[in-house]
Amino acid sequence: PMRKALAPAERGLTRYDRTRLRRALRRAEDVRVYQRAQALLLVAEGYTLAQAAHVTGLSRPTVYFWLKRYVQQRRMEALRDVPRRGRPPAAERITPEQILLELSSPPSDWGYSTHIWTVALLARHLEWRYGCPINPHTLRRRMKAMGLRWKRPRYVYSEKAPHLPQKKELLSVG
């Protein structure tokens, strides 16, 4: 047997909150704030947390978290995300100028047994040269942002087959 839903008043919501939440839905510009306000409005109208979560696509614990936060502050700003710093930048000390500088000379000048740079080799070289670890994926992304295009080296020279006219003639005979 399912438990009966708590009344909105038992959750701390009033008719003023319903009015405030309806107004917030009309004015919401951020989809997350809209979802949260919609979930809380459903709870304020008597739906269970699980039903509100199902309708809005949020999880039940998430609806409970935003409900608790809203009831504590009674302001729509409570439904907004707190600003975050984001992912810390990787290999800050390696600049585009340094990447171009290293690309300007072949790896053989640095004692490597190859005459072309690969992303993995360049990443290792930059890490050794500047003492700052850099992942090959990060380096590839940075080089793309710099407008550089990376092509895999071709180890076999592309030449026309010596008997190309004869091959084509065999194919076209019908």
Short mmCIF file of C-alpha atoms in Angstrom, two decimals:
data_model
loop_
_atom_site.label_atom_id
_atom_site.label_comp_id
_atom_site.label_asym_id
_atom_site.label_seq_id
_atom_site.Cartn_x
_atom_site.Cartn_y
_atom_site.Cartn_z
CA PRO A 1 0.00 0.00 0.00
CA MET A 2 1.28 3.43 -0.98
CA ARG A 3 1.53 6.10 1.60
CA LYS A 4 -0.83 9.03 1.36
CA ALA A 5 0.80 12.21 0.12
CA LEU A 6 1.50 14.86 2.70
CA ALA A 7 -0.68 17.91 2.37
CA PRO A 8 1.09 20.95 0.92
CA ALA A 9 0.76 22.73 4.27
CA GLU A 10 2.53 19.80 5.94
CA ARG A 11 5.38 20.34 3.49
CA GLY A 12 5.48 24.04 4.38
CA LEU A 13 3.77 25.37 1.23
CA THR A 14 0.91 27.90 1.31
CA ARG A 15 -1.49 29.32 -1.25
CA TYR A 16 0.85 32.33 -1.54
CA ASP A 17 3.59 29.94 -2.60
CA ARG A 18 1.33 28.54 -5.34
CA THR A 19 0.76 32.06 -6.67
CA ARG A 20 4.48 32.84 -6.47
CA LEU A 21 5.41 29.57 -8.23
CA ARG A 22 2.87 30.12 -11.04
CA ARG A 23 4.32 33.60 -11.62
CA ALA A 24 7.83 32.13 -11.62
CA LEU A 25 6.84 29.62 -14.30
CA ARG A 26 5.64 32.40 -16.57
CA ARG A 27 8.82 34.43 -16.07
CA ALA A 28 11.43 31.64 -15.98
CA GLU A 29 14.19 31.99 -18.56
CA ASP A 30 16.39 29.17 -17.26
CA VAL A 31 15.07 25.68 -17.97
CA ARG A 32 16.36 24.36 -14.64
CA VAL A 33 14.57 27.02 -12.64
CA TYR A 34 11.43 26.27 -14.67
CA GLN A 35 11.64 22.53 -13.88
CA ARG A 36 12.19 23.19 -10.19
CA ALA A 37 9.33 25.70 -9.97
CA GLN A 38 7.05 23.31 -11.86
CA ALA A 39 7.90 20.45 -9.49
CA LEU A 40 7.28 22.61 -6.43
CA LEU A 41 4.00 23.89 -7.86
CA LEU A 42 2.84 20.31 -8.35
CA VAL A 43 3.75 19.50 -4.75
CA ALA A 44 1.95 22.68 -3.64
CA GLU A 45 -1.14 21.47 -5.53
CA GLY A 46 -1.12 18.16 -3.63
CA TYR A 47 0.91 15.81 -5.81
CA THR A 48 3.42 13.48 -4.18
CA LEU A 49 7.14 14.11 -4.57
CA ALA A 50 7.38 11.02 -6.79
CA GLN A 51 4.59 12.27 -9.07
CA ALA A 52 6.13 15.74 -9.31
CA ALA A 53 9.51 14.17 -10.07
CA HIS A 54 8.03 11.95 -12.76
CA VAL A 55 6.23 14.83 -14.51
CA THR A 56 9.26 17.14 -14.47
CA GLY A 57 11.95 14.55 -15.18
CA LEU A 58 13.75 15.25 -11.92
CA SER A 59 14.58 12.66 -9.29
CA ARG A 60 12.57 12.44 -6.07
CA PRO A 61 15.56 13.42 -3.90
CA THR A 62 16.15 16.42 -6.17
CA VAL A 63 12.55 17.61 -5.78
CA TYR A 64 12.88 17.15 -2.01
CA PHE A 65 16.15 19.15 -1.99
CA TRP A 66 14.64 22.11 -3.90
CA LEU A 67 11.47 22.01 -1.82
CA LYS A 68 13.49 22.20 1.39
CA ARG A 69 15.62 25.02 0.00
CA TYR A 70 12.61 26.99 -1.21
CA VAL A 71 10.69 26.61 2.08
CA GLN A 72 13.73 27.86 4.02
CA GLN A 73 14.14 31.03 1.92
CA ARG A 74 10.66 31.64 0.42
CA ARG A 75 12.26 33.36 -2.57
CA MET A 76 12.51 32.35 -6.22
CA GLU A 77 16.26 33.01 -6.13
CA ALA A 78 16.48 29.87 -3.98
CA LEU A 79 15.70 27.84 -7.13
CA ARG A 80 18.69 29.21 -9.03
CA ASP A 81 22.03 27.41 -9.22
CA VAL A 82 24.87 28.76 -7.14
CA PRO A 83 27.62 30.14 -9.42
CA ARG A 84 30.51 27.74 -9.80
CA ARG A 85 34.06 28.16 -11.02
CA GLY A 86 33.90 25.32 -13.50
CA ARG A 87 36.62 22.91 -14.46
CA PRO A 88 40.09 24.21 -13.65
CA PRO A 89 42.15 24.98 -16.74
CA ALA A 90 44.68 22.32 -17.72
CA ALA A 91 48.33 23.10 -18.47
CA GLU A 92 47.94 26.86 -18.03
CA ARG A 93 51.66 27.46 -18.46
CA ILE A 94 51.69 26.07 -22.01
CA THR A 95 50.66 28.91 -24.33
CA PRO A 96 49.77 28.85 -28.05
CA GLU A 97 53.04 30.69 -28.75
CA GLN A 98 55.01 27.90 -27.04
CA ILE A 99 53.17 25.24 -29.04
CA LEU A 100 53.96 27.07 -32.29
CA LEU A 101 57.59 27.50 -31.22
CA GLU A 102 57.98 23.76 -30.64
CA LEU A 103 56.26 22.93 -33.93
CA SER A 104 58.65 25.22 -35.82
CA SER A 105 61.53 22.75 -35.44
CA PRO A 106 61.42 19.02 -36.23
CA PRO A 107 61.54 16.52 -33.37
CA SER A 108 64.88 15.22 -34.68
CA ASP A 109 66.44 18.54 -33.52
CA TRP A 110 65.54 17.49 -29.97
CA GLY A 111 67.04 14.03 -30.29
CA TYR A 112 63.86 12.13 -31.14
CA SER A 113 64.24 9.39 -33.75
CA THR A 114 61.54 10.79 -36.02
CA HIS A 115 61.24 13.82 -38.26
CA ILE A 116 57.53 14.50 -37.70
CA TRP A 117 55.57 15.47 -34.60
CA THR A 118 52.69 13.35 -33.40
CA VAL A 119 50.25 14.76 -30.85
CA ALA A 120 51.42 12.27 -28.22
CA LEU A 121 55.10 13.05 -28.84
CA LEU A 122 54.50 16.81 -28.82
CA ALA A 123 52.51 16.52 -25.57
CA ARG A 124 55.36 14.58 -23.93
CA HIS A 125 57.90 17.07 -25.26
CA LEU A 126 55.92 20.08 -23.99
CA GLU A 127 55.57 18.41 -20.59
CA TRP A 128 59.34 17.80 -20.44
CA ARG A 129 60.26 21.26 -21.78
CA TYR A 130 57.91 23.37 -19.63
CA GLY A 131 57.47 21.08 -16.60
CA CYS A 132 53.69 21.14 -16.99
CA PRO A 133 51.73 17.94 -17.73
CA ILE A 134 49.40 18.14 -20.74
CA ASN A 135 47.14 15.40 -22.02
CA PRO A 136 47.27 14.69 -25.78
CA HIS A 137 43.48 15.32 -25.97
CA THR A 138 43.96 18.74 -24.37
CA LEU A 139 46.79 19.54 -26.78
CA ARG A 140 44.71 18.43 -29.79
CA ARG A 141 41.79 20.63 -28.62
CA ARG A 142 44.11 23.62 -28.14
CA MET A 143 45.70 23.17 -31.54
CA LYS A 144 42.27 23.01 -33.16
CA ALA A 145 41.29 26.24 -31.35
CA MET A 146 44.48 27.81 -32.74
CA GLY A 147 43.34 26.93 -36.25
CA LEU A 148 45.94 24.21 -36.74
CA ARG A 149 44.96 21.07 -38.61
CA TRP A 150 46.57 17.77 -37.79
CA LYS A 151 47.02 15.13 -40.43
CA ARG A 152 48.39 11.69 -39.80
CA PRO A 153 51.73 11.16 -41.51
CA ARG A 154 51.72 9.08 -44.67
CA TYR A 155 54.52 6.56 -44.53
CA VAL A 156 54.08 5.28 -48.09
CA TYR A 157 54.45 7.84 -50.83
CA SER A 158 51.41 8.21 -52.99
CA GLU A 159 52.39 7.50 -56.58
CA LYS A 160 50.38 6.47 -59.56
CA ALA A 161 50.46 2.78 -60.33
CA PRO A 162 52.88 2.13 -63.20
CA HIS A 163 50.27 0.23 -65.27
CA LEU A 164 47.32 2.53 -64.50
CA PRO A 165 46.21 3.03 -68.14
CA GLN A 166 46.17 -0.74 -68.70
CA LYS A 167 44.21 -1.29 -65.47
CA LYS A 168 41.62 1.29 -66.44
CA GLU A 169 41.33 -0.19 -69.90
CA LEU A 170 40.61 -3.63 -68.42
CA LEU A 171 37.86 -2.16 -66.25
CA SER A 172 36.22 -0.24 -69.06
CA VAL A 173 36.12 -3.09 -71.60
CA GLY A 174 32.59 -4.29 -71.76
#
